[in-house]
Amino acid sequence: MSDLKVAVVTGAGSGIGRAVSHALAAAGYEVLLAGRRADALEETRSLGGAHGARLHPVVTDVSDEASVNALFAEVSKRFGRLDVLFNNAGRGGPPVPIEDLPVDIWKDIVNINLTGMFLCAQAAIRIMKNQKPQGGRIINNGSISAHAPRPFSIGYTSTKHAVTGLTKSISLDTRHYNIACTQIDIGNAATPMTERMTKGVPQPDGTTRVEPRMDVDHVAQMVAQIVSYPLETNVQFVTIMATTMPFVGRG
């Protein structure tokens, strides 16, 4: 069992989470698939091909402390250790002016995108600091919205900026436990969530334009590369994006 490698991926039922789950399983990890929809998690598992046996669905609401604790209790019970957390679950909001965003939607975005990441990181740290060998790696999905907003995205943008503070605090406060923390900022990966970009999305100058996307598997390959490093090496921040998408100079 000395070669056992264990990962948790949140938001594993689709898109980036699904692609990263498959990449980690292919790299030899036992991967616990966390998400709110059992059918989506099972689809991720069934699409895992030869590595499907390493994919383990666990229905989880990352915004609920009891649900998160149950997920990580399952990690400890089933495998006895945790090497990687890919903190990926998140949601956006309706593209409306700030003054029209319902407060309940704001709170839900914060609960999933920020509190959910904190709860998962907290639970992961508790395992990582007490296991032998000690340590592990936490990778937070920041998004390029951690740097520059899209129009009418105050909930998503605010939480993704906050993820940067979360990442830095985890890096500082847990390095003596041999825990490395990364923020990966992803732009326009080709997933069902970004399909609308092929028809045009609002720009800061008031126009609408089609935006290029990149293969989501390239994101998964980046995560697999990061986790391949020994824990004495950390990728603190990394941005991966479609080369010609409007990000640098946005606005």
Coordinates of C-alpha atoms in Angstrom, one line a residue:
M1 CA 0.0 0.0 0.0
S2 CA 3.0 2.3 0.1
D3 CA 2.4 3.4 -3.5
L4 CA -1.2 4.4 -2.7
K5 CA -2.1 7.9 -3.9
V6 CA -5.5 9.5 -3.1
A7 CA -7.2 12.6 -4.5
V8 CA -10.5 14.4 -3.9
V9 CA -11.9 16.4 -6.8
T10 CA -14.9 18.6 -6.1
G11 CA -17.3 19.6 -8.9
A12 CA -16.3 16.3 -10.5
G13 CA -19.6 15.7 -12.3
S14 CA -18.8 17.7 -15.4
G15 CA -16.3 20.0 -17.2
I16 CA -13.0 20.7 -15.6
G17 CA -13.6 18.5 -12.6
R18 CA -14.4 15.5 -14.8
A19 CA -11.4 16.0 -17.0
V20 CA -9.1 16.4 -14.0
S21 CA -10.6 13.3 -12.3
H22 CA -9.8 11.2 -15.4
A23 CA -6.3 12.6 -15.6
L24 CA -5.5 11.9 -11.9
A25 CA -6.9 8.3 -12.2
A26 CA -4.8 7.8 -15.3
A27 CA -1.8 8.9 -13.2
G28 CA -2.5 6.2 -10.6
Y29 CA -4.6 8.1 -8.1
E30 CA -7.7 6.7 -6.3
V31 CA -10.0 9.6 -6.9
L32 CA -13.1 10.5 -4.8
L33 CA -15.6 12.3 -7.0
A34 CA -17.5 14.9 -5.1
G35 CA -20.5 16.7 -6.4
R36 CA -24.2 17.3 -5.8
R37 CA -25.6 15.1 -8.5
A38 CA -25.2 11.3 -8.2
D39 CA -26.1 10.7 -11.9
A40 CA -23.4 13.2 -13.1
L41 CA -20.7 11.6 -10.8
E42 CA -21.7 8.2 -12.0
E43 CA -21.3 9.4 -15.6
T44 CA -17.8 10.7 -14.8
R45 CA -17.0 7.3 -13.4
S46 CA -18.4 5.4 -16.4
L47 CA -16.4 7.6 -18.8
G48 CA -13.2 6.8 -17.0
G49 CA -12.5 3.8 -19.3
A50 CA -9.7 1.6 -18.1
H51 CA -9.2 3.7 -15.0
G52 CA -12.9 3.7 -14.0
A53 CA -12.2 1.4 -11.0
R54 CA -10.1 4.2 -9.5
L55 CA -13.1 6.7 -9.6
H56 CA -15.3 6.7 -6.5
P57 CA -18.5 8.9 -6.5
V58 CA -19.5 10.5 -3.2
V59 CA -22.5 12.8 -3.3
T60 CA -21.4 16.0 -1.5
D61 CA -22.6 19.6 -1.1
V62 CA -19.4 21.6 -0.5
S63 CA -21.4 24.5 1.1
D64 CA -22.6 22.2 3.9
E65 CA -20.1 21.5 6.7
A66 CA -21.7 18.1 7.6
S67 CA -21.6 17.0 4.0
V68 CA -18.0 18.0 3.6
N69 CA -17.0 16.3 6.8
A70 CA -18.8 13.1 5.7
L71 CA -16.8 13.2 2.4
F72 CA -13.4 13.4 4.1
A73 CA -14.5 10.8 6.7
E74 CA -15.0 8.5 3.7
V75 CA -11.5 9.3 2.5
S76 CA -10.0 8.3 5.8
K77 CA -12.2 5.2 6.2
R78 CA -11.6 3.9 2.7
F79 CA -8.0 4.8 2.1
G80 CA -6.5 6.2 5.3
R81 CA -4.7 9.1 3.6
L82 CA -5.1 12.0 1.2
D83 CA -2.5 13.4 -1.2
V84 CA -4.3 15.8 -3.4
L85 CA -7.4 18.1 -3.1
F86 CA -8.5 19.8 -6.3
N87 CA -10.9 22.5 -4.9
N88 CA -12.9 23.0 -8.1
A89 CA -16.6 23.2 -7.3
G90 CA -18.1 26.6 -8.1
R91 CA -21.0 28.5 -9.6
G92 CA -21.7 31.7 -11.4
G93 CA -24.6 34.1 -11.3
P94 CA -27.1 35.7 -13.6
P95 CA -25.5 38.5 -15.7
V96 CA -27.4 41.4 -14.1
P97 CA -26.4 44.8 -12.8
I98 CA -25.0 44.8 -9.3
E99 CA -28.1 46.6 -7.9
D100 CA -30.4 43.9 -9.3
L101 CA -28.5 40.8 -8.0
P102 CA -30.8 39.0 -5.5
V103 CA -29.0 38.7 -2.1
D104 CA -29.9 35.0 -1.8
I105 CA -28.1 34.3 -5.1
W106 CA -25.1 36.3 -3.8
K107 CA -25.0 34.2 -0.6
D108 CA -25.2 31.0 -2.6
I109 CA -22.3 32.0 -4.8
V110 CA -20.2 32.9 -1.7
N111 CA -21.3 29.6 0.1
I112 CA -20.2 27.4 -2.8
N113 CA -17.2 29.3 -4.3
L114 CA -15.6 30.5 -1.1
T115 CA -17.0 28.8 2.0
G116 CA -17.0 25.5 0.2
M117 CA -13.4 25.8 -0.7
F118 CA -12.5 26.7 2.9
L119 CA -14.5 23.8 4.3
C120 CA -12.8 21.3 1.9
A121 CA -9.4 22.7 2.5
Q122 CA -9.9 22.6 6.3
A123 CA -11.0 19.0 6.2
A124 CA -8.1 18.1 3.9
I125 CA -5.5 19.8 6.1
R126 CA -6.7 17.8 9.1
I127 CA -6.0 14.6 7.3
M128 CA -2.7 15.7 5.6
K129 CA -1.1 17.0 8.7
N130 CA -1.7 13.9 10.7
Q131 CA -0.8 11.2 8.2
K132 CA 2.5 9.5 7.6
P133 CA 4.2 10.5 5.5
Q134 CA 2.9 14.0 6.4
G135 CA 1.7 16.5 3.8
G136 CA -0.2 16.8 0.6
R137 CA -1.2 19.3 -2.1
I138 CA -4.2 21.5 -2.4
I139 CA -5.0 23.1 -5.8
N140 CA -7.7 25.8 -5.8
N141 CA -9.5 26.7 -9.0
G142 CA -9.2 30.5 -9.0
S143 CA -10.3 31.4 -12.6
I144 CA -8.9 34.3 -14.5
S145 CA -11.8 36.2 -12.8
A146 CA -9.4 36.3 -9.8
H147 CA -7.6 39.0 -11.8
A148 CA -10.1 40.8 -14.0
P149 CA -13.9 40.7 -14.0
R150 CA -16.4 40.1 -16.8
P151 CA -19.3 42.5 -17.0
F152 CA -22.1 41.8 -14.6
S153 CA -20.3 39.2 -12.6
I154 CA -19.8 40.7 -9.1
G155 CA -20.6 37.5 -7.2
Y156 CA -18.3 35.2 -9.2
T157 CA -15.5 37.8 -9.5
S158 CA -15.6 38.7 -5.8
T159 CA -15.3 35.1 -4.7
K160 CA -12.6 34.3 -7.1
H161 CA -10.5 37.3 -5.9
A162 CA -11.1 35.9 -2.4
V163 CA -9.7 32.5 -3.5
T164 CA -6.3 34.2 -3.9
G165 CA -6.3 35.2 -0.3
L166 CA -7.4 31.7 0.7
T167 CA -4.6 30.2 -1.4
K168 CA -2.0 32.5 0.1
S169 CA -3.2 31.8 3.7
I170 CA -3.1 28.0 3.2
S171 CA 0.4 28.3 1.7
L172 CA 1.6 30.3 4.7
D173 CA -0.1 28.5 7.5
T174 CA 0.3 24.9 6.4
R175 CA 3.8 24.8 4.9
H176 CA 5.2 23.4 8.2
Y177 CA 2.9 20.5 7.7
N178 CA 4.5 19.9 4.3
I179 CA 1.4 21.0 2.5
A180 CA 1.8 22.8 -0.8
C181 CA -1.0 25.0 -2.1
T182 CA -1.5 26.2 -5.7
Q183 CA -4.0 28.4 -7.4
I184 CA -4.8 27.5 -11.0
D185 CA -6.5 30.3 -13.0
I186 CA -8.3 28.9 -16.0
G187 CA -9.7 30.8 -18.9
N188 CA -12.3 29.6 -21.5
A189 CA -11.9 25.8 -21.3
A190 CA -14.2 24.0 -23.7
T191 CA -16.9 22.6 -21.4
P192 CA -20.7 22.7 -21.6
M193 CA -20.6 25.7 -19.2
T194 CA -18.7 27.8 -21.8
E195 CA -20.6 26.6 -24.9
R196 CA -22.3 30.0 -25.0
M197 CA -19.0 31.6 -25.8
T198 CA -19.1 30.2 -29.3
K199 CA -22.2 32.3 -30.0
G200 CA -20.9 35.5 -28.3
V201 CA -20.6 36.9 -24.8
P202 CA -20.8 40.5 -23.6
Q203 CA -17.6 42.6 -23.6
P204 CA -16.7 45.5 -21.4
D205 CA -17.1 48.0 -24.3
G206 CA -20.7 46.9 -24.6
T207 CA -20.2 44.7 -27.7
T208 CA -20.8 41.0 -28.0
R209 CA -18.2 38.8 -29.5
V210 CA -17.3 35.1 -29.9
E211 CA -14.5 34.0 -27.6
P212 CA -12.0 31.2 -28.4
R213 CA -11.7 28.3 -26.1
M214 CA -9.1 25.7 -25.3
D215 CA -9.3 21.9 -24.9
V216 CA -10.3 21.1 -21.3
D217 CA -7.8 18.2 -21.3
H218 CA -5.0 20.7 -21.4
V219 CA -6.2 22.0 -18.0
A220 CA -6.3 18.4 -16.7
Q221 CA -2.7 17.8 -18.0
M222 CA -1.6 21.0 -16.1
V223 CA -3.0 19.7 -12.9
A224 CA -1.5 16.3 -13.4
Q225 CA 1.9 18.0 -14.0
I226 CA 1.6 20.0 -10.8
V227 CA 0.8 16.9 -8.7
S228 CA 3.8 15.1 -10.2
Y229 CA 6.3 17.4 -8.4
P230 CA 7.6 16.4 -5.0
L231 CA 6.1 18.4 -2.2
E232 CA 9.3 20.5 -1.7
T233 CA 8.3 22.1 -5.1
N234 CA 5.2 24.2 -5.4
V235 CA 3.6 25.9 -8.3
Q236 CA 2.1 28.9 -6.4
F237 CA 0.1 30.4 -9.2
V238 CA -0.4 29.4 -12.8
T239 CA -2.7 30.7 -15.6
I240 CA -3.8 28.5 -18.5
M241 CA -6.0 30.0 -21.2
A242 CA -6.9 30.1 -24.8
T243 CA -4.1 32.1 -26.4
T244 CA -6.3 34.6 -28.2
M245 CA -9.1 35.1 -25.7
P246 CA -9.7 38.6 -24.4
F247 CA -8.0 38.6 -21.0
V248 CA -4.8 40.6 -21.1
G249 CA -6.1 44.1 -21.8
R250 CA -9.7 43.1 -21.0
G251 CA -11.8 46.3 -20.6

